[in-house]
Amino acid sequence: MADLSNLLLASLNPNTRKQAEQSLNQYSNQPGFLPHLLALVLQSSQDRAVRLAGSIYLKNITKLRWEEDVQPLAEADKATLRERLVPAMLALSNTADKSVRTQVAEAVSLIAELDFPAKWSNLIDQLISSLSPNDYSINIGVLQTAHSIFRQWRALVRSDELFSTINLVLEKFMVPFLQLFRQTATLLLNKSPTTTKEQYGYQAQSMVLLVDIFYDLTCQDLPPAIEDANEEFWAPQTGWWQVFITWDPIELKGDVRTTFLFFFVQGVWNLVGSNKLPSLADDGLVSQALRFLSTSIRSNYYTPLFSSTPVLSSLISAVIIPNITLREHEIEQFEDDPLEYVRLDLGVVGGGETRRQAAADVLKAFVGSGMESAATEIVGGWIGKGLEEAKNKGGEEGWKAKDAAVFLLTAVATRGSTVQHGVTSTNALVDVVKFFGDHVFQDLQAQEGTVHPILQVDAIRFLYTFRNQLTKEQLLSVMPFLVRHLGSDNYVTYTYAAITIDKILFIKKANQLLFAQADIHDFAVDLVNALLGKIESGRTPEKVAENDHLMKCIMRVIVTARQTLTPVYERILSRLVAILGVISKNPSNPNFDQYIFESISGLMRFVVIGTPGSLLVFEKYLLEPFNIILQADIEQYIPYVFQVLAQMLEFRKDVVAPQYRALMQILITPATWQQKGSIPGLVRLLKAFLSRDAEHMTASGQLAGVLAVVQQRLIPSKLNDAWGFELLQAVVQYVKPGALQQFMKPIIMTLLTRMQTSKTDKFVYLFSKFLLFISAINVPDMGPDYIIAIIEEIQPRLWSQILCNFVIPQAPKVPHRDRKLAVVGVTRLLCKSKFMVQEPSIQAWPATYAALGKLFSEPQYFNTSEGDANGGITEIDTEEQTAGYQAAYSRLVASETPEADPVGYVQNPQQYLEQEMAGLSKLIGEERVKSMIAAAGVSI
């Protein structure tokens, strides 16, 4: 492991990251890896980047693999790490090591959550013995570690297990905690002349952590020691909390509740208003100062400072107006680094990044804090002045004045906004629609080159910001101008046009999309062609993929236009595939990747639904590049490829083509399942194969390979066991019971072994649901007795134990979406199983019926509607929030279709129960059935 530091550095470089991570993964399987990694993190002589990368890798490996059964960490290494982590936190007490210490603290928290107290019984003893009576730099590390362990209690549900852990901690930790609290409080409140500023700061940081831990220890219940010290903490005037509320040491720069901050606000105001900070280097300071002012205004604590009209006017003219005007470096950025300009400018809704955004946020704070009328009147004068100046002067002075006026109007008109939906509420004193018609629309419709491009961007951004305030008809009337601006030579102009079109097409009213395919029928093709043209103009993979706004707009047009694109879909598909081929040479933008696959998937979804024969065209264009991606192991794209392949296979109605079958060997290879982000897509693809080609899979021996994956990689894993059960359900649903018979006993043995060795609440539920699924589905020769017979073959009378301990308790807890499945499964258990009316299972028949009664208490959830075939398509926007390489799962929303109801043959569960009960009465006698129902004590 001598090259571990080099591998960690290489993992930070995109060009060497993949190989480095593979090598690190191989090293992680070697004994001694974890202690060696921790030792490397603690070496102060190492490069800081290496130490930080090592601490992050340590945290991630504890998070992902501490209890992993498939690729387990060595138990000896885990024990060594438990012994060394607390001392490591102390070794990292130096301020320069704060970022590394934070990662190690997170690792401690993750391990403690799993191992404390059962496997880490001396953890609290380690913490207590590490506390120092004098060195508070050490105490910070100890207290941060303790807080990282205890804070999880705040979100946990009360349970006996939780309180056992808390009591164990209180028994050992409470006395030294209170002693340190009192000592620290005394030192802070009675500062010694010999205490340095640095030492005083350490003591104050320790007190912050002590207060956090006080809350940790009391969040579930009041410990006796705290209850006994009630007066010490809460007494009027003398209690610790009362004293610290008014505590304001000069050395620590004061407390926000003191009147000193009143003068500080004035000082910040004067600093910004002096206009003595004009340089680019001062931008961060000015932006933070402006943000501080907006926070102060919103608090309403300093209203007397700002409430008079002359003061408000002075502040607006001195602080807001000078910082609203575009500065020279921003104009240069508009021309030389347009994508960065767009990224910064988009922050205008949230406020904060640039001077003008922060200044606008101050103005919004006035509008939202009871000074709306005065602020609007004062700003209205400045807006009028800017518009007049633009009209009279022209040239650079003129367009700059108008830009500032439009920006001011946008700020003063906004009361509430979100990044996703734009402005949600406006200043009632401002008519944004009239302002748009009088002053902005002229720039939107102007031909390129006739007005400054920044004014055209202002016009487009105005639409982007106030899209919810315009009617559908008004938005449709301006759409042709936005389409035309997509052809602009100016990068910011066409990018903002794409962003605005995307957001307009995503507008919802009453939770329904406002625009449908008929609304964009006439210009959808032009939109897509213009956007593709801009993307294709990039000369390198990085340039092609850099502007994800363009690809997102393509995706939005495709999912809105739907069948409108059918006449030209092949040309669009070929261009998308060509772009995919370019960017696959060096994947660099996760958002762009998400959107291009969503676009391909969405195009197929809507075109194939209307024209089934087009599936062959999609296969012709996609199967070869997808094979290349799989063979080249482009891991960023593989999860997407599996989902689109599954989508194509689900569309197939005839015999599965050979090119699909050729993929099976890849799908059942263990290495394919190592990338966690691929597992959901793999499971979906295998389910599609099972639903279309189960007979061939069985005959060719591929079914055995699928089940080997389930038994060896999915079921043993606490992270992936749910995917294993999902695949098993597809197997029992689509493989003929006779062909499956030889595999079922080993499968059940695997499930029972996992139940015995590492049972979790989730696994118990999934196991019970699987048994109910087998009982419920309407497959010839498959039913409750099929699975019960296999269980009884493993061990006589085992079924009754499983029924009583797992199935009966879990059935009433089934989530709403699975309620109908559970009802049908339990009904068939009661009425179609010979085992259930024989000893010993018959003893549990009444309890099973009672569980069914609980399920029937909420019959509204029996209607498992498959919903709109296009439902969920608007979820794409939520996906981008988690888009990124190494994400747990890059889900393709456009590729998804509602799953068929496995118990769709039952229309009315109540009638089905009555029908099956009648059949059972004929089989064993009506009186006997009545007596068993009576024993259940419930009426259905």
PDB file of N, CA, C and O in Angstrom, residues 305-365:
ATOM      1  N   LEU A 305     -34.287  52.060  12.386  1.00  0.00           N
ATOM      2  CA  LEU A 305     -33.180  52.566  11.571  1.00  0.00           C
ATOM      3  C   LEU A 305     -33.626  52.964  10.173  1.00  0.00           C
ATOM      4  O   LEU A 305     -33.115  53.910   9.583  1.00  0.00           O
ATOM      5  N   PHE A 306     -34.582  52.210   9.623  1.00  0.00           N
ATOM      6  CA  PHE A 306     -34.898  52.348   8.201  1.00  0.00           C
ATOM      7  C   PHE A 306     -36.279  52.935   7.923  1.00  0.00           C
ATOM      8  O   PHE A 306     -36.604  53.197   6.779  1.00  0.00           O
ATOM      9  N   SER A 307     -37.112  53.093   8.943  1.00  0.00           N
ATOM     10  CA  SER A 307     -38.535  53.318   8.678  1.00  0.00           C
ATOM     11  C   SER A 307     -38.863  54.689   8.111  1.00  0.00           C
ATOM     12  O   SER A 307     -39.864  54.855   7.419  1.00  0.00           O
ATOM     13  N   SER A 308     -38.056  55.716   8.400  1.00  0.00           N
ATOM     14  CA  SER A 308     -38.403  57.051   7.893  1.00  0.00           C
ATOM     15  C   SER A 308     -38.091  57.142   6.400  1.00  0.00           C
ATOM     16  O   SER A 308     -37.100  56.583   5.926  1.00  0.00           O
ATOM     17  N   THR A 309     -38.933  57.857   5.673  1.00  0.00           N
ATOM     18  CA  THR A 309     -38.767  57.958   4.219  1.00  0.00           C
ATOM     19  C   THR A 309     -37.435  58.584   3.817  1.00  0.00           C
ATOM     20  O   THR A 309     -36.776  58.088   2.886  1.00  0.00           O
ATOM     21  N   PRO A 310     -36.980  59.686   4.485  1.00  0.00           N
ATOM     22  CA  PRO A 310     -35.675  60.248   4.088  1.00  0.00           C
ATOM     23  C   PRO A 310     -34.521  59.250   4.252  1.00  0.00           C
ATOM     24  O   PRO A 310     -33.641  59.174   3.391  1.00  0.00           O
ATOM     25  N   VAL A 311     -34.537  58.492   5.362  1.00  0.00           N
ATOM     26  CA  VAL A 311     -33.470  57.511   5.586  1.00  0.00           C
ATOM     27  C   VAL A 311     -33.543  56.416   4.527  1.00  0.00           C
ATOM     28  O   VAL A 311     -32.526  55.991   3.974  1.00  0.00           O
ATOM     29  N   LEU A 312     -34.768  55.935   4.240  1.00  0.00           N
ATOM     30  CA  LEU A 312     -34.958  54.893   3.239  1.00  0.00           C
ATOM     31  C   LEU A 312     -34.479  55.376   1.872  1.00  0.00           C
ATOM     32  O   LEU A 312     -33.804  54.650   1.139  1.00  0.00           O
ATOM     33  N   SER A 313     -34.802  56.602   1.539  1.00  0.00           N
ATOM     34  CA  SER A 313     -34.387  57.167   0.255  1.00  0.00           C
ATOM     35  C   SER A 313     -32.874  57.271   0.175  1.00  0.00           C
ATOM     36  O   SER A 313     -32.262  56.957  -0.856  1.00  0.00           O
ATOM     37  N   SER A 314     -32.269  57.679   1.290  1.00  0.00           N
ATOM     38  CA  SER A 314     -30.813  57.803   1.333  1.00  0.00           C
ATOM     39  C   SER A 314     -30.146  56.448   1.173  1.00  0.00           C
ATOM     40  O   SER A 314     -29.152  56.307   0.443  1.00  0.00           O
ATOM     41  N   LEU A 315     -30.693  55.440   1.834  1.00  0.00           N
ATOM     42  CA  LEU A 315     -30.101  54.102   1.766  1.00  0.00           C
ATOM     43  C   LEU A 315     -30.220  53.537   0.355  1.00  0.00           C
ATOM     44  O   LEU A 315     -29.279  52.940  -0.166  1.00  0.00           O
ATOM     45  N   ILE A 316     -31.396  53.731  -0.264  1.00  0.00           N
ATOM     46  CA  ILE A 316     -31.582  53.220  -1.626  1.00  0.00           C
ATOM     47  C   ILE A 316     -30.610  53.892  -2.587  1.00  0.00           C
ATOM     48  O   ILE A 316     -29.983  53.242  -3.431  1.00  0.00           O
ATOM     49  N   SER A 317     -30.456  55.206  -2.460  1.00  0.00           N
ATOM     50  CA  SER A 317     -29.590  55.929  -3.400  1.00  0.00           C
ATOM     51  C   SER A 317     -28.107  55.654  -3.158  1.00  0.00           C
ATOM     52  O   SER A 317     -27.318  55.608  -4.107  1.00  0.00           O
ATOM     53  N   ALA A 318     -27.746  55.424  -1.879  1.00  0.00           N
ATOM     54  CA  ALA A 318     -26.325  55.250  -1.557  1.00  0.00           C
ATOM     55  C   ALA A 318     -25.872  53.805  -1.599  1.00  0.00           C
ATOM     56  O   ALA A 318     -24.709  53.523  -1.904  1.00  0.00           O
ATOM     57  N   VAL A 319     -26.782  52.876  -1.279  1.00  0.00           N
ATOM     58  CA  VAL A 319     -26.392  51.475  -1.139  1.00  0.00           C
ATOM     59  C   VAL A 319     -26.886  50.627  -2.308  1.00  0.00           C
ATOM     60  O   VAL A 319     -26.129  49.840  -2.877  1.00  0.00           O
ATOM     61  N   ILE A 320     -28.158  50.788  -2.681  1.00  0.00           N
ATOM     62  CA  ILE A 320     -28.735  49.897  -3.694  1.00  0.00           C
ATOM     63  C   ILE A 320     -28.400  50.336  -5.109  1.00  0.00           C
ATOM     64  O   ILE A 320     -27.885  49.535  -5.917  1.00  0.00           O
ATOM     65  N   ILE A 321     -28.668  51.576  -5.449  1.00  0.00           N
ATOM     66  CA  ILE A 321     -28.513  52.037  -6.832  1.00  0.00           C
ATOM     67  C   ILE A 321     -27.086  51.846  -7.363  1.00  0.00           C
ATOM     68  O   ILE A 321     -26.904  51.301  -8.464  1.00  0.00           O
ATOM     69  N   PRO A 322     -26.043  52.239  -6.610  1.00  0.00           N
ATOM     70  CA  PRO A 322     -24.684  52.056  -7.155  1.00  0.00           C
ATOM     71  C   PRO A 322     -24.317  50.595  -7.408  1.00  0.00           C
ATOM     72  O   PRO A 322     -23.496  50.304  -8.284  1.00  0.00           O
ATOM     73  N   ASN A 323     -24.911  49.705  -6.659  1.00  0.00           N
ATOM     74  CA  ASN A 323     -24.562  48.285  -6.798  1.00  0.00           C
ATOM     75  C   ASN A 323     -25.479  47.530  -7.755  1.00  0.00           C
ATOM     76  O   ASN A 323     -25.247  46.357  -8.045  1.00  0.00           O
ATOM     77  N   ILE A 324     -26.525  48.197  -8.234  1.00  0.00           N
ATOM     78  CA  ILE A 324     -27.415  47.585  -9.230  1.00  0.00           C
ATOM     79  C   ILE A 324     -26.822  47.696 -10.631  1.00  0.00           C
ATOM     80  O   ILE A 324     -27.001  46.820 -11.482  1.00  0.00           O
ATOM     81  N   THR A 325     -26.105  48.759 -10.873  1.00  0.00           N
ATOM     82  CA  THR A 325     -25.570  49.011 -12.220  1.00  0.00           C
ATOM     83  C   THR A 325     -24.545  47.960 -12.604  1.00  0.00           C
ATOM     84  O   THR A 325     -23.694  47.575 -11.795  1.00  0.00           O
ATOM     85  N   LEU A 326     -24.639  47.481 -13.845  1.00  0.00           N
ATOM     86  CA  LEU A 326     -23.661  46.520 -14.348  1.00  0.00           C
ATOM     87  C   LEU A 326     -22.263  47.134 -14.330  1.00  0.00           C
ATOM     88  O   LEU A 326     -22.070  48.295 -14.710  1.00  0.00           O
ATOM     89  N   ARG A 327     -21.288  46.344 -13.887  1.00  0.00           N
ATOM     90  CA  ARG A 327     -19.908  46.826 -13.825  1.00  0.00           C
ATOM     91  C   ARG A 327     -19.124  46.310 -15.026  1.00  0.00           C
ATOM     92  O   ARG A 327     -19.543  45.384 -15.717  1.00  0.00           O
ATOM     93  N   GLU A 328     -17.982  46.920 -15.247  1.00  0.00           N
ATOM     94  CA  GLU A 328     -17.225  46.654 -16.464  1.00  0.00           C
ATOM     95  C   GLU A 328     -16.823  45.184 -16.574  1.00  0.00           C
ATOM     96  O   GLU A 328     -16.898  44.576 -17.645  1.00  0.00           O
ATOM     97  N   HIS A 329     -16.427  44.575 -15.449  1.00  0.00           N
ATOM     98  CA  HIS A 329     -15.982  43.181 -15.519  1.00  0.00           C
ATOM     99  C   HIS A 329     -17.156  42.238 -15.813  1.00  0.00           C
ATOM    100  O   HIS A 329     -16.973  41.165 -16.388  1.00  0.00           O
ATOM    101  N   GLU A 330     -18.387  42.643 -15.434  1.00  0.00           N
ATOM    102  CA  GLU A 330     -19.557  41.822 -15.745  1.00  0.00           C
ATOM    103  C   GLU A 330     -19.878  41.881 -17.239  1.00  0.00           C
ATOM    104  O   GLU A 330     -20.286  40.877 -17.837  1.00  0.00           O
ATOM    105  N   ILE A 331     -19.691  43.047 -17.827  1.00  0.00           N
ATOM    106  CA  ILE A 331     -19.896  43.175 -19.275  1.00  0.00           C
ATOM    107  C   ILE A 331     -18.855  42.342 -20.025  1.00  0.00           C
ATOM    108  O   ILE A 331     -19.171  41.667 -21.014  1.00  0.00           O
ATOM    109  N   GLU A 332     -17.607  42.372 -19.535  1.00  0.00           N
ATOM    110  CA  GLU A 332     -16.566  41.547 -20.146  1.00  0.00           C
ATOM    111  C   GLU A 332     -16.886  40.061 -20.005  1.00  0.00           C
ATOM    112  O   GLU A 332     -16.664  39.262 -20.923  1.00  0.00           O
ATOM    113  N   GLN A 333     -17.415  39.691 -18.852  1.00  0.00           N
ATOM    114  CA  GLN A 333     -17.789  38.289 -18.628  1.00  0.00           C
ATOM    115  C   GLN A 333     -18.924  37.888 -19.567  1.00  0.00           C
ATOM    116  O   GLN A 333     -18.948  36.754 -20.080  1.00  0.00           O
ATOM    117  N   PHE A 334     -19.855  38.774 -19.810  1.00  0.00           N
ATOM    118  CA  PHE A 334     -20.955  38.523 -20.729  1.00  0.00           C
ATOM    119  C   PHE A 334     -20.409  38.133 -22.103  1.00  0.00           C
ATOM    120  O   PHE A 334     -20.965  37.265 -22.781  1.00  0.00           O
ATOM    121  N   GLU A 335     -19.312  38.752 -22.491  1.00  0.00           N
ATOM    122  CA  GLU A 335     -18.744  38.505 -23.816  1.00  0.00           C
ATOM    123  C   GLU A 335     -17.729  37.360 -23.824  1.00  0.00           C
ATOM    124  O   GLU A 335     -17.694  36.564 -24.760  1.00  0.00           O
ATOM    125  N   ASP A 336     -16.915  37.274 -22.761  1.00  0.00           N
ATOM    126  CA  ASP A 336     -15.781  36.341 -22.782  1.00  0.00           C
ATOM    127  C   ASP A 336     -16.052  35.024 -22.052  1.00  0.00           C
ATOM    128  O   ASP A 336     -15.434  34.009 -22.382  1.00  0.00           O
ATOM    129  N   ASP A 337     -16.913  35.037 -21.047  1.00  0.00           N
ATOM    130  CA  ASP A 337     -17.225  33.816 -20.286  1.00  0.00           C
ATOM    131  C   ASP A 337     -18.739  33.747 -20.089  1.00  0.00           C
ATOM    132  O   ASP A 337     -19.252  33.841 -18.973  1.00  0.00           O
ATOM    133  N   PRO A 338     -19.483  33.581 -21.187  1.00  0.00           N
ATOM    134  CA  PRO A 338     -20.942  33.725 -21.129  1.00  0.00           C
ATOM    135  C   PRO A 338     -21.631  32.693 -20.235  1.00  0.00           C
ATOM    136  O   PRO A 338     -22.635  33.014 -19.588  1.00  0.00           O
ATOM    137  N   LEU A 339     -21.129  31.465 -20.195  1.00  0.00           N
ATOM    138  CA  LEU A 339     -21.795  30.448 -19.383  1.00  0.00           C
ATOM    139  C   LEU A 339     -21.701  30.790 -17.902  1.00  0.00           C
ATOM    140  O   LEU A 339     -22.667  30.603 -17.151  1.00  0.00           O
ATOM    141  N   GLU A 340     -20.555  31.309 -17.472  1.00  0.00           N
ATOM    142  CA  GLU A 340     -20.408  31.727 -16.081  1.00  0.00           C
ATOM    143  C   GLU A 340     -21.309  32.921 -15.791  1.00  0.00           C
ATOM    144  O   GLU A 340     -21.887  33.032 -14.697  1.00  0.00           O
ATOM    145  N   TYR A 341     -21.452  33.811 -16.765  1.00  0.00           N
ATOM    146  CA  TYR A 341     -22.364  34.944 -16.600  1.00  0.00           C
ATOM    147  C   TYR A 341     -23.789  34.441 -16.355  1.00  0.00           C
ATOM    148  O   TYR A 341     -24.486  34.931 -15.467  1.00  0.00           O
ATOM    149  N   VAL A 342     -24.221  33.454 -17.134  1.00  0.00           N
ATOM    150  CA  VAL A 342     -25.565  32.900 -16.983  1.00  0.00           C
ATOM    151  C   VAL A 342     -25.722  32.265 -15.606  1.00  0.00           C
ATOM    152  O   VAL A 342     -26.728  32.472 -14.917  1.00  0.00           O
ATOM    153  N   ARG A 343     -24.726  31.495 -15.196  1.00  0.00           N
ATOM    154  CA  ARG A 343     -24.819  30.811 -13.903  1.00  0.00           C
ATOM    155  C   ARG A 343     -24.950  31.800 -12.758  1.00  0.00           C
ATOM    156  O   ARG A 343     -25.730  31.605 -11.831  1.00  0.00           O
ATOM    157  N   LEU A 344     -24.159  32.869 -12.817  1.00  0.00           N
ATOM    158  CA  LEU A 344     -24.247  33.875 -11.765  1.00  0.00           C
ATOM    159  C   LEU A 344     -25.561  34.641 -11.844  1.00  0.00           C
ATOM    160  O   LEU A 344     -26.192  34.938 -10.835  1.00  0.00           O
ATOM    161  N   ASP A 345     -25.979  34.962 -13.057  1.00  0.00           N
ATOM    162  CA  ASP A 345     -27.196  35.751 -13.238  1.00  0.00           C
ATOM    163  C   ASP A 345     -28.437  34.981 -12.800  1.00  0.00           C
ATOM    164  O   ASP A 345     -29.394  35.561 -12.300  1.00  0.00           O
ATOM    165  N   LEU A 346     -28.424  33.677 -12.971  1.00  0.00           N
ATOM    166  CA  LEU A 346     -29.574  32.873 -12.549  1.00  0.00           C
ATOM    167  C   LEU A 346     -29.762  32.907 -11.041  1.00  0.00           C
ATOM    168  O   LEU A 346     -30.844  32.606 -10.542  1.00  0.00           O
ATOM    169  N   GLY A 347     -28.714  33.300 -10.323  1.00  0.00           N
ATOM    170  CA  GLY A 347     -28.831  33.390  -8.873  1.00  0.00           C
ATOM    171  C   GLY A 347     -29.652  34.570  -8.412  1.00  0.00           C
ATOM    172  O   GLY A 347     -29.861  34.765  -7.217  1.00  0.00           O
ATOM    173  N   VAL A 348     -30.166  35.373  -9.364  1.00  0.00           N
ATOM    174  CA  VAL A 348     -30.935  36.563  -9.007  1.00  0.00           C
ATOM    175  C   VAL A 348     -32.190  36.212  -8.223  1.00  0.00           C
ATOM    176  O   VAL A 348     -32.644  36.964  -7.368  1.00  0.00           O
ATOM    177  N   VAL A 349     -32.783  35.051  -8.465  1.00  0.00           N
ATOM    178  CA  VAL A 349     -34.013  34.689  -7.745  1.00  0.00           C
ATOM    179  C   VAL A 349     -33.712  34.429  -6.290  1.00  0.00           C
ATOM    180  O   VAL A 349     -34.417  34.851  -5.397  1.00  0.00           O
ATOM    181  N   GLY A 350     -32.604  33.724  -6.030  1.00  0.00           N
ATOM    182  CA  GLY A 350     -32.258  33.396  -4.658  1.00  0.00           C
ATOM    183  C   GLY A 350     -31.456  34.491  -3.983  1.00  0.00           C
ATOM    184  O   GLY A 350     -31.413  34.586  -2.775  1.00  0.00           O
ATOM    185  N   GLY A 351     -30.802  35.368  -4.782  1.00  0.00           N
ATOM    186  CA  GLY A 351     -30.019  36.444  -4.220  1.00  0.00           C
ATOM    187  C   GLY A 351     -28.678  35.981  -3.677  1.00  0.00           C
ATOM    188  O   GLY A 351     -28.497  34.853  -3.292  1.00  0.00           O
ATOM    189  N   GLY A 352     -27.695  36.913  -3.671  1.00  0.00           N
ATOM    190  CA  GLY A 352     -26.526  36.665  -2.875  1.00  0.00           C
ATOM    191  C   GLY A 352     -25.183  36.581  -3.555  1.00  0.00           C
ATOM    192  O   GLY A 352     -24.190  36.922  -2.953  1.00  0.00           O
ATOM    193  N   GLU A 353     -25.061  36.134  -4.794  1.00  0.00           N
ATOM    194  CA  GLU A 353     -23.739  35.860  -5.347  1.00  0.00           C
ATOM    195  C   GLU A 353     -23.016  37.133  -5.771  1.00  0.00           C
ATOM    196  O   GLU A 353     -21.868  37.325  -5.438  1.00  0.00           O
ATOM    197  N   THR A 354     -23.695  37.987  -6.541  1.00  0.00           N
ATOM    198  CA  THR A 354     -23.036  39.183  -7.065  1.00  0.00           C
ATOM    199  C   THR A 354     -23.539  40.410  -6.305  1.00  0.00           C
ATOM    200  O   THR A 354     -24.491  40.357  -5.543  1.00  0.00           O
ATOM    201  N   ARG A 355     -22.862  41.529  -6.557  1.00  0.00           N
ATOM    202  CA  ARG A 355     -23.272  42.772  -5.902  1.00  0.00           C
ATOM    203  C   ARG A 355     -24.723  43.123  -6.242  1.00  0.00           C
ATOM    204  O   ARG A 355     -25.511  43.477  -5.360  1.00  0.00           O
ATOM    205  N   ARG A 356     -25.054  43.036  -7.534  1.00  0.00           N
ATOM    206  CA  ARG A 356     -26.401  43.478  -7.931  1.00  0.00           C
ATOM    207  C   ARG A 356     -27.461  42.529  -7.376  1.00  0.00           C
ATOM    208  O   ARG A 356     -28.551  42.967  -6.999  1.00  0.00           O
ATOM    209  N   GLN A 357     -27.162  41.248  -7.282  1.00  0.00           N
ATOM    210  CA  GLN A 357     -28.127  40.323  -6.677  1.00  0.00           C
ATOM    211  C   GLN A 357     -28.314  40.631  -5.197  1.00  0.00           C
ATOM    212  O   GLN A 357     -29.434  40.630  -4.690  1.00  0.00           O
ATOM    213  N   ALA A 358     -27.201  40.870  -4.504  1.00  0.00           N
ATOM    214  CA  ALA A 358     -27.292  41.189  -3.078  1.00  0.00           C
ATOM    215  C   ALA A 358     -28.017  42.520  -2.861  1.00  0.00           C
ATOM    216  O   ALA A 358     -28.809  42.667  -1.916  1.00  0.00           O
ATOM    217  N   ALA A 359     -27.764  43.505  -3.724  1.00  0.00           N
ATOM    218  CA  ALA A 359     -28.462  44.795  -3.615  1.00  0.00           C
ATOM    219  C   ALA A 359     -29.954  44.613  -3.874  1.00  0.00           C
ATOM    220  O   ALA A 359     -30.801  45.215  -3.194  1.00  0.00           O
ATOM    221  N   ALA A 360     -30.287  43.784  -4.884  1.00  0.00           N
ATOM    222  CA  ALA A 360     -31.702  43.506  -5.158  1.00  0.00           C
ATOM    223  C   ALA A 360     -32.364  42.831  -3.965  1.00  0.00           C
ATOM    224  O   ALA A 360     -33.533  43.098  -3.657  1.00  0.00           O
ATOM    225  N   ASP A 361     -31.616  41.983  -3.273  1.00  0.00           N
ATOM    226  CA  ASP A 361     -32.180  41.301  -2.113  1.00  0.00           C
ATOM    227  C   ASP A 361     -32.473  42.281  -0.985  1.00  0.00           C
ATOM    228  O   ASP A 361     -33.437  42.111  -0.234  1.00  0.00           O
ATOM    229  N   VAL A 362     -31.681  43.323  -0.839  1.00  0.00           N
ATOM    230  CA  VAL A 362     -31.968  44.369   0.150  1.00  0.00           C
ATOM    231  C   VAL A 362     -33.292  45.044  -0.184  1.00  0.00           C
ATOM    232  O   VAL A 362     -34.138  45.287   0.689  1.00  0.00           O
ATOM    233  N   LEU A 363     -33.489  45.340  -1.472  1.00  0.00           N
ATOM    234  CA  LEU A 363     -34.728  45.979  -1.903  1.00  0.00           C
ATOM    235  C   LEU A 363     -35.931  45.064  -1.655  1.00  0.00           C
ATOM    236  O   LEU A 363     -36.986  45.502  -1.178  1.00  0.00           O
ATOM    237  N   LYS A 364     -35.774  43.772  -1.959  1.00  0.00           N
ATOM    238  CA  LYS A 364     -36.855  42.821  -1.694  1.00  0.00           C
ATOM    239  C   LYS A 364     -37.167  42.731  -0.207  1.00  0.00           C
ATOM    240  O   LYS A 364     -38.317  42.548   0.189  1.00  0.00           O
ATOM    241  N   ALA A 365     -36.130  42.885   0.626  1.00  0.00           N
ATOM    242  CA  ALA A 365     -36.339  42.857   2.070  1.00  0.00           C
ATOM    243  C   ALA A 365     -37.197  44.039   2.516  1.00  0.00           C
ATOM    244  O   ALA A 365     -38.082  43.893   3.376  1.00  0.00           O
TER     245      ALA A 365
END
